[in-house]
mmCIF file of C-alpha atoms and ligand atoms in Angstrom:
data_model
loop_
_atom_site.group_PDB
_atom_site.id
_atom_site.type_symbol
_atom_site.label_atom_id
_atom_site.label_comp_id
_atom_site.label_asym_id
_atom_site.label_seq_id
_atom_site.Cartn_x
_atom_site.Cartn_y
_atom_site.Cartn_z
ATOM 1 C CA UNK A 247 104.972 71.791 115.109
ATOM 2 C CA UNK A 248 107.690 74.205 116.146
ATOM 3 C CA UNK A 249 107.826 77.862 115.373
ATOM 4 C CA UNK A 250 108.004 81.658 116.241
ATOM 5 C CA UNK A 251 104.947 83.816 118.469
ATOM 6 C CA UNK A 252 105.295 87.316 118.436
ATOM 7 C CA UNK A 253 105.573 88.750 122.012
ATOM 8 C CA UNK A 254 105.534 92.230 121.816
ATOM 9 C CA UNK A 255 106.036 94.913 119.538
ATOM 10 C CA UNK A 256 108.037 98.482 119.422
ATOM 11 C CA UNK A 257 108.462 101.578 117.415
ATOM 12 C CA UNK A 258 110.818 104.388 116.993
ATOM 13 C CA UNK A 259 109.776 107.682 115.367
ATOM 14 C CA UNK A 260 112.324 110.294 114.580
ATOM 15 C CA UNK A 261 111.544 113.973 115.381
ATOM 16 C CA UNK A 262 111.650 115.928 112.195
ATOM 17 C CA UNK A 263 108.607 116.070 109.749
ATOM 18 C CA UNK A 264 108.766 116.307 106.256
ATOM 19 C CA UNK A 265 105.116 117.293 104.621
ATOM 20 C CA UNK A 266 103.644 117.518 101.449
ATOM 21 C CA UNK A 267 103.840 121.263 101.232
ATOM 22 C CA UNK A 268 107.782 121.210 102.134
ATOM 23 C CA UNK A 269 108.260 118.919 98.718
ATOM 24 C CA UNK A 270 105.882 121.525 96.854
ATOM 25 C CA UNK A 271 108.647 123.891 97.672
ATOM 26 C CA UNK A 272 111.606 121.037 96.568
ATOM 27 C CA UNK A 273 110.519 119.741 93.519
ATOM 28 C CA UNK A 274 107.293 120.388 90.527
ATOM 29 C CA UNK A 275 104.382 118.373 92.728
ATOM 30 C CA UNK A 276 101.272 119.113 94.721
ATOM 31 C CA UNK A 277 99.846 118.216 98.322
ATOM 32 C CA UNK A 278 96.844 116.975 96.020
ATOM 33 C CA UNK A 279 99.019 114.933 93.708
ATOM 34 C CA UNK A 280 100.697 112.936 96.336
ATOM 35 C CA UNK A 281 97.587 112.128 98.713
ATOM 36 C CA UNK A 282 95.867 111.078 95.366
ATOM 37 C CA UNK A 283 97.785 109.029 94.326
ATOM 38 C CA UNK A 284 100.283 107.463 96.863
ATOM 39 C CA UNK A 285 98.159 108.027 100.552
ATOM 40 C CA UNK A 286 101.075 110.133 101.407
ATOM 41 C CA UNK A 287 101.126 113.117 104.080
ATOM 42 C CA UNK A 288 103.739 112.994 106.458
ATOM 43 C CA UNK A 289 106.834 111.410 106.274
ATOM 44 C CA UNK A 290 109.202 111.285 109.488
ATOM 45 C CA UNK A 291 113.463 112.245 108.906
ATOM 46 C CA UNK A 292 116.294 111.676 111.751
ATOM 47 C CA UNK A 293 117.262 115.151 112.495
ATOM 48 C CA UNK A 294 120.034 115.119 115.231
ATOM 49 C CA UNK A 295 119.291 110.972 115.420
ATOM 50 C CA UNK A 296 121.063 107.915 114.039
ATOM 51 C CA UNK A 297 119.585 104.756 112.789
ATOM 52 C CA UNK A 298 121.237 103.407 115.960
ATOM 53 C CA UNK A 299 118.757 105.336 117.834
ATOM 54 C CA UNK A 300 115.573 104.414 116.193
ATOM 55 C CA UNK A 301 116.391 101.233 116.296
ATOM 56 C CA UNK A 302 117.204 101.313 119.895
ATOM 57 C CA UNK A 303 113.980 102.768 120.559
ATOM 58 C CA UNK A 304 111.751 100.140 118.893
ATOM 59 C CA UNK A 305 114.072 97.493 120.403
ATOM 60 C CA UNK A 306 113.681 98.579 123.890
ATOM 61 C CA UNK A 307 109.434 98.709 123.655
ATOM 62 C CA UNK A 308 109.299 95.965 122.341
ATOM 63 C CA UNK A 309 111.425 94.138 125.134
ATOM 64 C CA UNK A 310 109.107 96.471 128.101
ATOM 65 C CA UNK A 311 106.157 95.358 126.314
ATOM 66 C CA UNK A 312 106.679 91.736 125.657
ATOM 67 C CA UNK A 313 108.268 91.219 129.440
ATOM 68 C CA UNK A 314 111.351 89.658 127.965
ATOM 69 C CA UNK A 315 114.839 90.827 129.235
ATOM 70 C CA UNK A 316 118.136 91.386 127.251
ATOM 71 C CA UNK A 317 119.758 88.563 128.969
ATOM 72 C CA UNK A 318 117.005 86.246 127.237
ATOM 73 C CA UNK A 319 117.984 87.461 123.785
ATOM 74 C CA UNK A 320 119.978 84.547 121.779
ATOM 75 C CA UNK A 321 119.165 85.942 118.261
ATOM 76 C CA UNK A 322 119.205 89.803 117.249
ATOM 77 C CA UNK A 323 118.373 90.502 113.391
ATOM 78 C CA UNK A 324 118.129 93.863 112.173
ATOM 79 C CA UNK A 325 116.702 94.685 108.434
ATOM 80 C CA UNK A 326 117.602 97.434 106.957
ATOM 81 C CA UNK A 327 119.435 99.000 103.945
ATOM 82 C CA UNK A 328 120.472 102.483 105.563
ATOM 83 C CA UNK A 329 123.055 101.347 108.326
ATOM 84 C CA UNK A 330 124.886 103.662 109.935
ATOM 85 C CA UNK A 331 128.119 101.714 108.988
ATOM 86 C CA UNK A 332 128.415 98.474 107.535
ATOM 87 C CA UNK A 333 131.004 97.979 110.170
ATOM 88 C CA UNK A 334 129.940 97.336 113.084
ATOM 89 C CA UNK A 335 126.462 96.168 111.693
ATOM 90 C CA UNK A 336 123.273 97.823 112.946
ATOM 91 C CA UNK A 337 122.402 94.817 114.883
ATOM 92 C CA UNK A 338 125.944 94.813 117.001
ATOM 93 C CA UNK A 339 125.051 98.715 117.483
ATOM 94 C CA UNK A 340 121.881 97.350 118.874
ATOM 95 C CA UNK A 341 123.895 94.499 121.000
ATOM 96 C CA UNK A 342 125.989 97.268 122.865
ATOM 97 C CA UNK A 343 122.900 99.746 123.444
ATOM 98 C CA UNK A 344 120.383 97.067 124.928
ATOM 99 C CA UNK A 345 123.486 95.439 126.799
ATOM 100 C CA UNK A 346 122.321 91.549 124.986
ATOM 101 C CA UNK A 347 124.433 88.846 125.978
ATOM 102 C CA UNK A 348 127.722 88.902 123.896
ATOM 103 C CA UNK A 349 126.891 85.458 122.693
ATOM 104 C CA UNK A 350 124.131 86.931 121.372
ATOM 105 C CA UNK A 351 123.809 86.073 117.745
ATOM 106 C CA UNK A 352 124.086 89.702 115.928
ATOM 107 C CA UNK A 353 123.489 90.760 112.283
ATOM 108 C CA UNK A 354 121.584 92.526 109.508
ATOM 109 C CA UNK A 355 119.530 91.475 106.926
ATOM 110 C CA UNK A 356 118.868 93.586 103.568
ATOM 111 C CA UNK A 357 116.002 92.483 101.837
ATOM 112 C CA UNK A 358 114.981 96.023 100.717
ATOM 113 C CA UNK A 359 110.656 96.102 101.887
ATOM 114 C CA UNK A 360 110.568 92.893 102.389
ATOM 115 C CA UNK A 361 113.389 92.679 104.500
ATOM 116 C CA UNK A 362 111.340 92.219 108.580
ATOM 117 C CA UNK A 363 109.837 89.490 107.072
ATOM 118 C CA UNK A 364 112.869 87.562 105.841
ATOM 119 C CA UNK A 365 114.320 88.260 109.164
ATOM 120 C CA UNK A 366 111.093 87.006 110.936
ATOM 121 C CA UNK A 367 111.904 83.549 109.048
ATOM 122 C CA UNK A 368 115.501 83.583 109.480
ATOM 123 C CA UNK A 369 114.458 84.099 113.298
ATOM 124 C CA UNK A 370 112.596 81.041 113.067
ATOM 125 C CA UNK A 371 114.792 79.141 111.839
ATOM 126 C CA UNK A 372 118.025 79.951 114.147
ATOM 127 C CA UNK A 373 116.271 80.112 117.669
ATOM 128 C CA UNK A 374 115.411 76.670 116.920
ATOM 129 C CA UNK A 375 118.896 76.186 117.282
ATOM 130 C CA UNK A 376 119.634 79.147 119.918
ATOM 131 C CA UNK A 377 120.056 77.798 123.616
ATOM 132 C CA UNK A 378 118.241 80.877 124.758
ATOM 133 C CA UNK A 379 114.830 81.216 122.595
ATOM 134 C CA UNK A 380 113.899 84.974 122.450
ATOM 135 C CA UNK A 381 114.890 86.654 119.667
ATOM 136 C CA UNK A 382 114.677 90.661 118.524
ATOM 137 C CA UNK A 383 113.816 91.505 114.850
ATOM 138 C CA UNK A 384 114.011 95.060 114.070
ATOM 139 C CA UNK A 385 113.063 96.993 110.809
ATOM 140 C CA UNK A 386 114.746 99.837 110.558
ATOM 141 C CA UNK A 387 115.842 102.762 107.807
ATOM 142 C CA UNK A 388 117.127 106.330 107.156
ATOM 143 C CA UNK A 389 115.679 106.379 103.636
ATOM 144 C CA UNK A 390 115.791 110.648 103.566
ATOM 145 C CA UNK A 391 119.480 109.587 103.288
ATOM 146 C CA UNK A 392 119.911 107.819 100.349
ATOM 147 C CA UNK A 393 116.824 109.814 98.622
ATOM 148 C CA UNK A 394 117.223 111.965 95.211
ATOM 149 C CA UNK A 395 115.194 115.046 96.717
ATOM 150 C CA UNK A 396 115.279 116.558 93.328
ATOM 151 C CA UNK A 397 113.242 113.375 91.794
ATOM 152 C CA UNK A 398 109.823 114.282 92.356
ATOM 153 C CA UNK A 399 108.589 110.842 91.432
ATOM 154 C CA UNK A 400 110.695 109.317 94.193
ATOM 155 C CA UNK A 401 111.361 111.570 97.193
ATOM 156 C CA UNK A 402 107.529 112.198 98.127
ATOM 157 C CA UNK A 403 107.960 108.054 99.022
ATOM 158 C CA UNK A 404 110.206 107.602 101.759
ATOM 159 C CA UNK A 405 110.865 108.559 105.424
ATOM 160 C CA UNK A 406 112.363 107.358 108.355
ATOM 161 C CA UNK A 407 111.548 105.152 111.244
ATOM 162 C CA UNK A 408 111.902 102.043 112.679
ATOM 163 C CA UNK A 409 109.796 98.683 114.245
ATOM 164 C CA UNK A 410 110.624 96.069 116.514
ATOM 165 C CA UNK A 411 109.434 92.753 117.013
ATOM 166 C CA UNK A 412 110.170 89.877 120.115
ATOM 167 C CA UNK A 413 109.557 86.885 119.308
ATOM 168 C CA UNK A 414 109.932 83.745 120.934
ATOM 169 C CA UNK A 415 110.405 80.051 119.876
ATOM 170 C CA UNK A 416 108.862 77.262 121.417
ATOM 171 C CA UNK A 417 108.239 73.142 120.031
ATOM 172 C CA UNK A 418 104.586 73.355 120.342
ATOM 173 C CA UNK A 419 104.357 76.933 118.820
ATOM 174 C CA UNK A 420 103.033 76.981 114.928
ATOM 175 C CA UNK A 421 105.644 77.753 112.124
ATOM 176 C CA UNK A 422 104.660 81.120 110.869
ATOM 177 C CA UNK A 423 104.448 79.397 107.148
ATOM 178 C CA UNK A 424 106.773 81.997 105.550
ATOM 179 C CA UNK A 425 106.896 81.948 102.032
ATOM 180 C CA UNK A 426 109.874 84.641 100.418
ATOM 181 C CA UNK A 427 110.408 85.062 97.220
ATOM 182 C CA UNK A 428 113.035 86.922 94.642
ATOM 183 C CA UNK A 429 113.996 87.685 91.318
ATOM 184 C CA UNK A 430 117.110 89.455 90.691
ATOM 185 C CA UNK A 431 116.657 92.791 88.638
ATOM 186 C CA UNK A 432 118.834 95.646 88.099
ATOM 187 C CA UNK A 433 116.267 97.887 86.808
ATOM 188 C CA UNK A 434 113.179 98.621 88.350
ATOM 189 C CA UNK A 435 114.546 99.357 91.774
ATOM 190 C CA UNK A 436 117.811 100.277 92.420
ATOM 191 C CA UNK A 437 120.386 101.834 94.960
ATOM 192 C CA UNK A 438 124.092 101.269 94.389
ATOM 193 C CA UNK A 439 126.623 101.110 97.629
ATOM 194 C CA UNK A 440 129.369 103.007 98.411
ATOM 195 C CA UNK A 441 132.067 103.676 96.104
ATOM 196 C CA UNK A 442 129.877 103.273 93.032
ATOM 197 C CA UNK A 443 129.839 104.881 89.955
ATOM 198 C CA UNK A 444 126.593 105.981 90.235
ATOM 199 C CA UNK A 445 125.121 108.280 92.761
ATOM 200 C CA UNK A 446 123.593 106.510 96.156
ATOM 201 C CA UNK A 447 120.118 107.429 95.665
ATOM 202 C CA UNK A 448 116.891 105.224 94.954
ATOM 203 C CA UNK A 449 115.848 105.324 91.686
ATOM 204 C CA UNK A 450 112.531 103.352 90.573
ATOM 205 C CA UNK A 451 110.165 102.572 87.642
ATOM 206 C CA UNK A 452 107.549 103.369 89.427
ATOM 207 C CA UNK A 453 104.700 102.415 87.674
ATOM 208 C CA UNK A 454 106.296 98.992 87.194
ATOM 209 C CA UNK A 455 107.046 98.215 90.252
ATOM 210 C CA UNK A 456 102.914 99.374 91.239
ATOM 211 C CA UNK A 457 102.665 96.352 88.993
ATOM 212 C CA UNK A 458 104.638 94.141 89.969
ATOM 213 C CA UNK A 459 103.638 94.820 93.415
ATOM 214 C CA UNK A 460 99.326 94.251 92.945
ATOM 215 C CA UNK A 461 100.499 90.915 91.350
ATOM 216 C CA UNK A 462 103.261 89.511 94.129
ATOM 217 C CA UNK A 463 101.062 90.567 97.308
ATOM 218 C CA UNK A 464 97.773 88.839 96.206
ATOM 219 C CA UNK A 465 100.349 85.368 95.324
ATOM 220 C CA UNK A 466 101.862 85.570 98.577
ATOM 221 C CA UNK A 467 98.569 85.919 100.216
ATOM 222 C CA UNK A 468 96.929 82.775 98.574
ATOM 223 C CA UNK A 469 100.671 81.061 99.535
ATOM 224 C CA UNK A 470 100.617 81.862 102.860
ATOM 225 C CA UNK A 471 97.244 80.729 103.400
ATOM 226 C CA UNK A 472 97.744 77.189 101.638
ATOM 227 C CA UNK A 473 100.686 76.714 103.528
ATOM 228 C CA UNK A 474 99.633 77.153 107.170
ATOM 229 C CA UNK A 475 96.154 75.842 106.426
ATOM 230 C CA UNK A 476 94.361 78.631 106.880
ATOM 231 C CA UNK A 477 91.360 81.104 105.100
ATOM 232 C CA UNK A 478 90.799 84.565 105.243
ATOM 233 C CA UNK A 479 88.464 84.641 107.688
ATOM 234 C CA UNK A 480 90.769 82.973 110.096
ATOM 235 C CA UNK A 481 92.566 85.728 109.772
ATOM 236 C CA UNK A 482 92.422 88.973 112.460
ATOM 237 C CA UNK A 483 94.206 91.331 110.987
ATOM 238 C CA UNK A 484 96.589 91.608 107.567
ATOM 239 C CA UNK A 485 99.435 93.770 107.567
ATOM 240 C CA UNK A 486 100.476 94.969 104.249
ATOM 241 C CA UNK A 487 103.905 96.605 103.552
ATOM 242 C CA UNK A 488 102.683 100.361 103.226
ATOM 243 C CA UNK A 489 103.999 101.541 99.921
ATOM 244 C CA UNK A 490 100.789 103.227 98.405
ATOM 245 C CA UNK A 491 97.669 103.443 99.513
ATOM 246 C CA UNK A 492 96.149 102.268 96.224
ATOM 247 C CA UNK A 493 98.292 99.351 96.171
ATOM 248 C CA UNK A 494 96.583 98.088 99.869
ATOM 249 C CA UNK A 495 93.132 99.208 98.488
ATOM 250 C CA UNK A 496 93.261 97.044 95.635
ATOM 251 C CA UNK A 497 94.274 94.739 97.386
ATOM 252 C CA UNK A 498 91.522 94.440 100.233
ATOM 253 C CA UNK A 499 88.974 95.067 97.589
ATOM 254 C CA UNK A 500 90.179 91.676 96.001
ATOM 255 C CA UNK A 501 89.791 89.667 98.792
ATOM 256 C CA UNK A 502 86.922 91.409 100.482
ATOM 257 C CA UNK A 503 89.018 92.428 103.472
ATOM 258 C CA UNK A 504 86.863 94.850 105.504
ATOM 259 C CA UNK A 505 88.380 97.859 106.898
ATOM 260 C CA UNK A 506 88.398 96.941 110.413
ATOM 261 C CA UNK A 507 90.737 94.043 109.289
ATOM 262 C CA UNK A 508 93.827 96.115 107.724
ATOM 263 C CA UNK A 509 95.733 99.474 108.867
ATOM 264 C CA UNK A 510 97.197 102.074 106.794
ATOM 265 C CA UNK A 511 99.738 104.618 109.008
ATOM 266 C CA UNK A 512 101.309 105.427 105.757
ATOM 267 C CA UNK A 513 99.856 108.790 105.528
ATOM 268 C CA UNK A 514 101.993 109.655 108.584
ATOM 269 C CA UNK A 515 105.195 107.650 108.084
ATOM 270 C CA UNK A 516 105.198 107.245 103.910
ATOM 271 C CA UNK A 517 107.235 104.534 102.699
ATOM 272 C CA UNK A 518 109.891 103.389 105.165
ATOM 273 C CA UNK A 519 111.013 99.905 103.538
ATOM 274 C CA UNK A 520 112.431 97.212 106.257
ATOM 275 C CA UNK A 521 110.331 99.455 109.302
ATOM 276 C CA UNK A 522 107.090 99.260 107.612
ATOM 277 C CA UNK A 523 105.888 96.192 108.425
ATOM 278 C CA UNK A 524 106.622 96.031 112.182
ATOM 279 C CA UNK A 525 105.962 99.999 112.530
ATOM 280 C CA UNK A 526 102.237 98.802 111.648
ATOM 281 C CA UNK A 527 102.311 95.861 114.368
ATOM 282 C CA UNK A 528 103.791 98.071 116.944
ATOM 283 C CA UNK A 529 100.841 100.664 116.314
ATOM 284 C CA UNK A 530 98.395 97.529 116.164
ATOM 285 C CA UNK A 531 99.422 96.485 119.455
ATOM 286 C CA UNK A 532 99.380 100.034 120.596
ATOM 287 C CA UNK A 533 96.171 100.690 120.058
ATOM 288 C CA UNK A 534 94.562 97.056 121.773
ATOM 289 C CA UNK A 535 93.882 95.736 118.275
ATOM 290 C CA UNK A 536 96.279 93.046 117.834
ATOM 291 C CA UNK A 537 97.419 90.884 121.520
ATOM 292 C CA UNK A 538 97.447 87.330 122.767
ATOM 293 C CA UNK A 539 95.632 85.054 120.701
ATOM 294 C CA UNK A 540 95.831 87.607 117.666
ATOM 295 C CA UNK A 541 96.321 85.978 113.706
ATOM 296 C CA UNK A 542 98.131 88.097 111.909
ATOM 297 C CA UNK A 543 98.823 87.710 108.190
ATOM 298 C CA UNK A 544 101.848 90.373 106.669
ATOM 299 C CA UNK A 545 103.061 90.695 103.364
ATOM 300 C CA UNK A 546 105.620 92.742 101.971
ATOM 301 C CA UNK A 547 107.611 93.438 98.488
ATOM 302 C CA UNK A 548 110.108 95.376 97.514
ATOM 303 C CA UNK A 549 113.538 95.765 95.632
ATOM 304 C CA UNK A 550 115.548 93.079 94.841
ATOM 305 C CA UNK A 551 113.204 92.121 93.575
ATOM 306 C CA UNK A 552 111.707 90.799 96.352
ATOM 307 C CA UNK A 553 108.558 89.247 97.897
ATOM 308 C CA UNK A 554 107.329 87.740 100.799
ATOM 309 C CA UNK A 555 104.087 86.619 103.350
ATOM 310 C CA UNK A 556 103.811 84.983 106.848
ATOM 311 C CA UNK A 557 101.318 84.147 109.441
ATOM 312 C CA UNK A 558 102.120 84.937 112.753
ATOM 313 C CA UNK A 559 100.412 84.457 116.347
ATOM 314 C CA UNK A 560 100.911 86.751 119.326
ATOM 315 C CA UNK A 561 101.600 84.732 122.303
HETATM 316 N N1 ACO B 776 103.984 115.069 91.335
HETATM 317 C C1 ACO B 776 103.318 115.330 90.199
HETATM 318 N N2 ACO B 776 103.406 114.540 89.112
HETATM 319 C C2 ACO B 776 104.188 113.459 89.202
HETATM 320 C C3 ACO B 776 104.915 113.135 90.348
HETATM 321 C C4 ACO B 776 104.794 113.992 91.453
HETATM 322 N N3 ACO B 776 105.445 113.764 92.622
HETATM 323 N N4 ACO B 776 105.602 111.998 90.124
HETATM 324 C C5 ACO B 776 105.331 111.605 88.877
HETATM 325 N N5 ACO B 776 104.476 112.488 88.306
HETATM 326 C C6 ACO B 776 103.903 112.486 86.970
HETATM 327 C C7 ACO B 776 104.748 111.692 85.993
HETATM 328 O O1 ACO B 776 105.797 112.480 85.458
HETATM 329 C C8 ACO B 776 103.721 111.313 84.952
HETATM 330 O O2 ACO B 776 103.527 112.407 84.091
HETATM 331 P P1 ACO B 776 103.282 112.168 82.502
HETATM 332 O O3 ACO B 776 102.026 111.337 82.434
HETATM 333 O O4 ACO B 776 103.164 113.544 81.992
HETATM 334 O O5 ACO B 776 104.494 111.413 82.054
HETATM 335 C C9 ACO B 776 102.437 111.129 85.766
HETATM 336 O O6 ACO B 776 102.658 111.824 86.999
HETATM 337 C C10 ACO B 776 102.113 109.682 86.071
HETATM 338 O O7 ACO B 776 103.315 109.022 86.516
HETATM 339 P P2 ACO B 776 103.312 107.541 87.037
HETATM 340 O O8 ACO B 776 104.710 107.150 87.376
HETATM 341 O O9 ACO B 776 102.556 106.683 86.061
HETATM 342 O O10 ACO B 776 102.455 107.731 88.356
HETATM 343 P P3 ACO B 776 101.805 106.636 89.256
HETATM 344 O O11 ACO B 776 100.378 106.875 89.367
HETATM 345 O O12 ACO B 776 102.260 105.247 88.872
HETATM 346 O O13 ACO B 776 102.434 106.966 90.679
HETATM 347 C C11 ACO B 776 104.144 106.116 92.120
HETATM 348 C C12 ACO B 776 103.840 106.917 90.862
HETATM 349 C C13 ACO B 776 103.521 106.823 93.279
HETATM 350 C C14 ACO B 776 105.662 106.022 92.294
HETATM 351 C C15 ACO B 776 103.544 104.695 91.980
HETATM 352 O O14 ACO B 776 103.893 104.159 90.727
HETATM 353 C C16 ACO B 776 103.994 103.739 93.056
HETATM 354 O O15 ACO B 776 103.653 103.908 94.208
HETATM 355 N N6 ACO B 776 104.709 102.688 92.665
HETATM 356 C C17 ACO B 776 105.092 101.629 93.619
HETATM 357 C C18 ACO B 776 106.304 102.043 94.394
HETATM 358 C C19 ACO B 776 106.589 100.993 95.429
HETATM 359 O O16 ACO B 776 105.697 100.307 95.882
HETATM 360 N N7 ACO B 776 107.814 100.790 95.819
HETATM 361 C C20 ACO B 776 108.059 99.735 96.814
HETATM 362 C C21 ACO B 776 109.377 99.367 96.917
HETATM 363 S S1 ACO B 776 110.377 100.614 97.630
HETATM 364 C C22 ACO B 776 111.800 99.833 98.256
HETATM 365 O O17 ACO B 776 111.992 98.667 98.112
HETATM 366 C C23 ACO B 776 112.789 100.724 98.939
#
């Protein structure tokens, strides 16, 4: 025994709106086209806000709602791939806004989608080792900036926004069984950094990675599940990385996952990477459906490649 409960959740949600009928008017699509086939409505975009921001905002909830203070932080992770600045990191942004404790262990993680989750694990494993054992994961992007808003069959993906997790370690907690996986590849999914060649923007096979995707999430499911010992049913509530709607329905079709078990919010909030995840807890615990005692099985995938699943309890 020895592991990670989740103790509250927290969301930030930039102002501006972006909707389907504002991307009729940027690029050769329809409102009917992208709720057909991606589940898309709404996405959100920082206007006037920083990543900083968001990030602060989910941070904060989630230390109101989980009772936790910043002086019991040992361990804050942020995932992202839109920083403000690589220098300082996202997560030492974070250290200075919430006032944590300077020995506060402060970083970010890019993972692309599947980024919360590595950080969940990565959590794990360093508050084990953390004299204070609280630690804030945070999911956060500005995808609208790194977005090719003349690519039709990318830009009516992403948005902004940003999800916050406290979790806390304890010896006779459960490890949440994390099982991450990745496969280097240069061309399905692909944003280069500063100073490249190329242009920053995201550029994706889609349709492959739709593959790729209903093959990894249904793997890391069955992993997941062998590893902590568990079965569906034992499950409350799985949290898929919201990337398309058809990807998730496929998905809980396979396995027989009825609807009050799963939550789509990516009508509202489209595709925003490293946030997703915890953007869905944080309106799960919201809304009274996830709490104490809840089982809670996520799964996310993304570039990178990358994949990845865990089981986690609320405490
Ligand atoms: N509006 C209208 N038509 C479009 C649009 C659009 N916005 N985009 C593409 N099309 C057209 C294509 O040009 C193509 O036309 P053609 O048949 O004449 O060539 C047709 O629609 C079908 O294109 P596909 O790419 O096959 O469309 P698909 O149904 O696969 O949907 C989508 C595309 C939404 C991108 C889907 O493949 C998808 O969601 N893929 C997974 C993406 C994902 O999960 N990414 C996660 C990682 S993101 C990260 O890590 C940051």
């Amino acid at each position: 025994m020895s592991g990670i409960k989740i103790r509250g959740t927290g969301k930030g949600v930039p102002a501006g709106v972006i909707t389907n009928a504002d991307l009729e008017g940027l690029v050769d699509t329809t409102d009917a086209w992208i709720t057909s086939r991606t589940g898309i409505q709404l996405r959100r975009r920082c206007d006037g806000q920083s990543l900083t921001d968001i990030a602060v905002q989910a941070g904060r909830q989630a230390l109101t709602r989980s009772g936790v203070t910043p002086e019991d932080i040992g361990v804050c992770i942020v995932a992202t791939l839109t920083p403000d600045t690589l220098v300082p990191s996202a997560a030492c942004c974070l250290q200075r806004e919430l006032g944590l404790p300077e020995d506060t262990l402060c970083f970010d993680l890019n993972a692309a989608c599947t980024g919360f989750l590595y950080a969940l694990h990565t959590m794990e494993c360093l508050l084990a080792k953390s004299p204070r054992k609280c630690g804030l994961v945070v999911g956060a992007e500005r995808l609208t900036r790194v977005t090719d808003w003349t690519d039709r069959s990318t830009c009516i993906l992403f948005g902004d926004g940003a999800g916050a997790a406290v979790a806390e370690w304890r010896e006779d907690f459960p490890s949440i069984c994390a099982v991450l996986g990745c496969r280097g590849d240069q061309e399905l999914l692909r944003l280069a950094g500063p100073g490249a060649p190329e242009p920053c923007y995201i550029q994706m096979e889609g349709r492959k990675v739709f593959k790729f995707a209903v093959e990894v999430v249904p793997l890391c499911i069955d992993q997941v599940l062998a590893k902590a010992g568990k079965t569906v049913e034992d499950v409350d509530f799985f949290v898929f990385h919201q990337a398309n709607a058809r990807i998730i329905d496929l998905v809980v079709k396979k396995y027989h996952i009825p609807e009050e078990k799963y939550y789509k919010n990516l009508a509202r909030f489209g595709n925003t990477s490293a946030a997703s995840i915890p953007l869905v807890l944080s309106e799960l615990e919201e809304q009274g459906k996830v709490g104490p005692g809840s089982r809670v099985l996520m799964v996310g995938f993304g570039g990178g490649l990358t994949w990845g699943g865990a089981y986690v309890e609320f405490a």
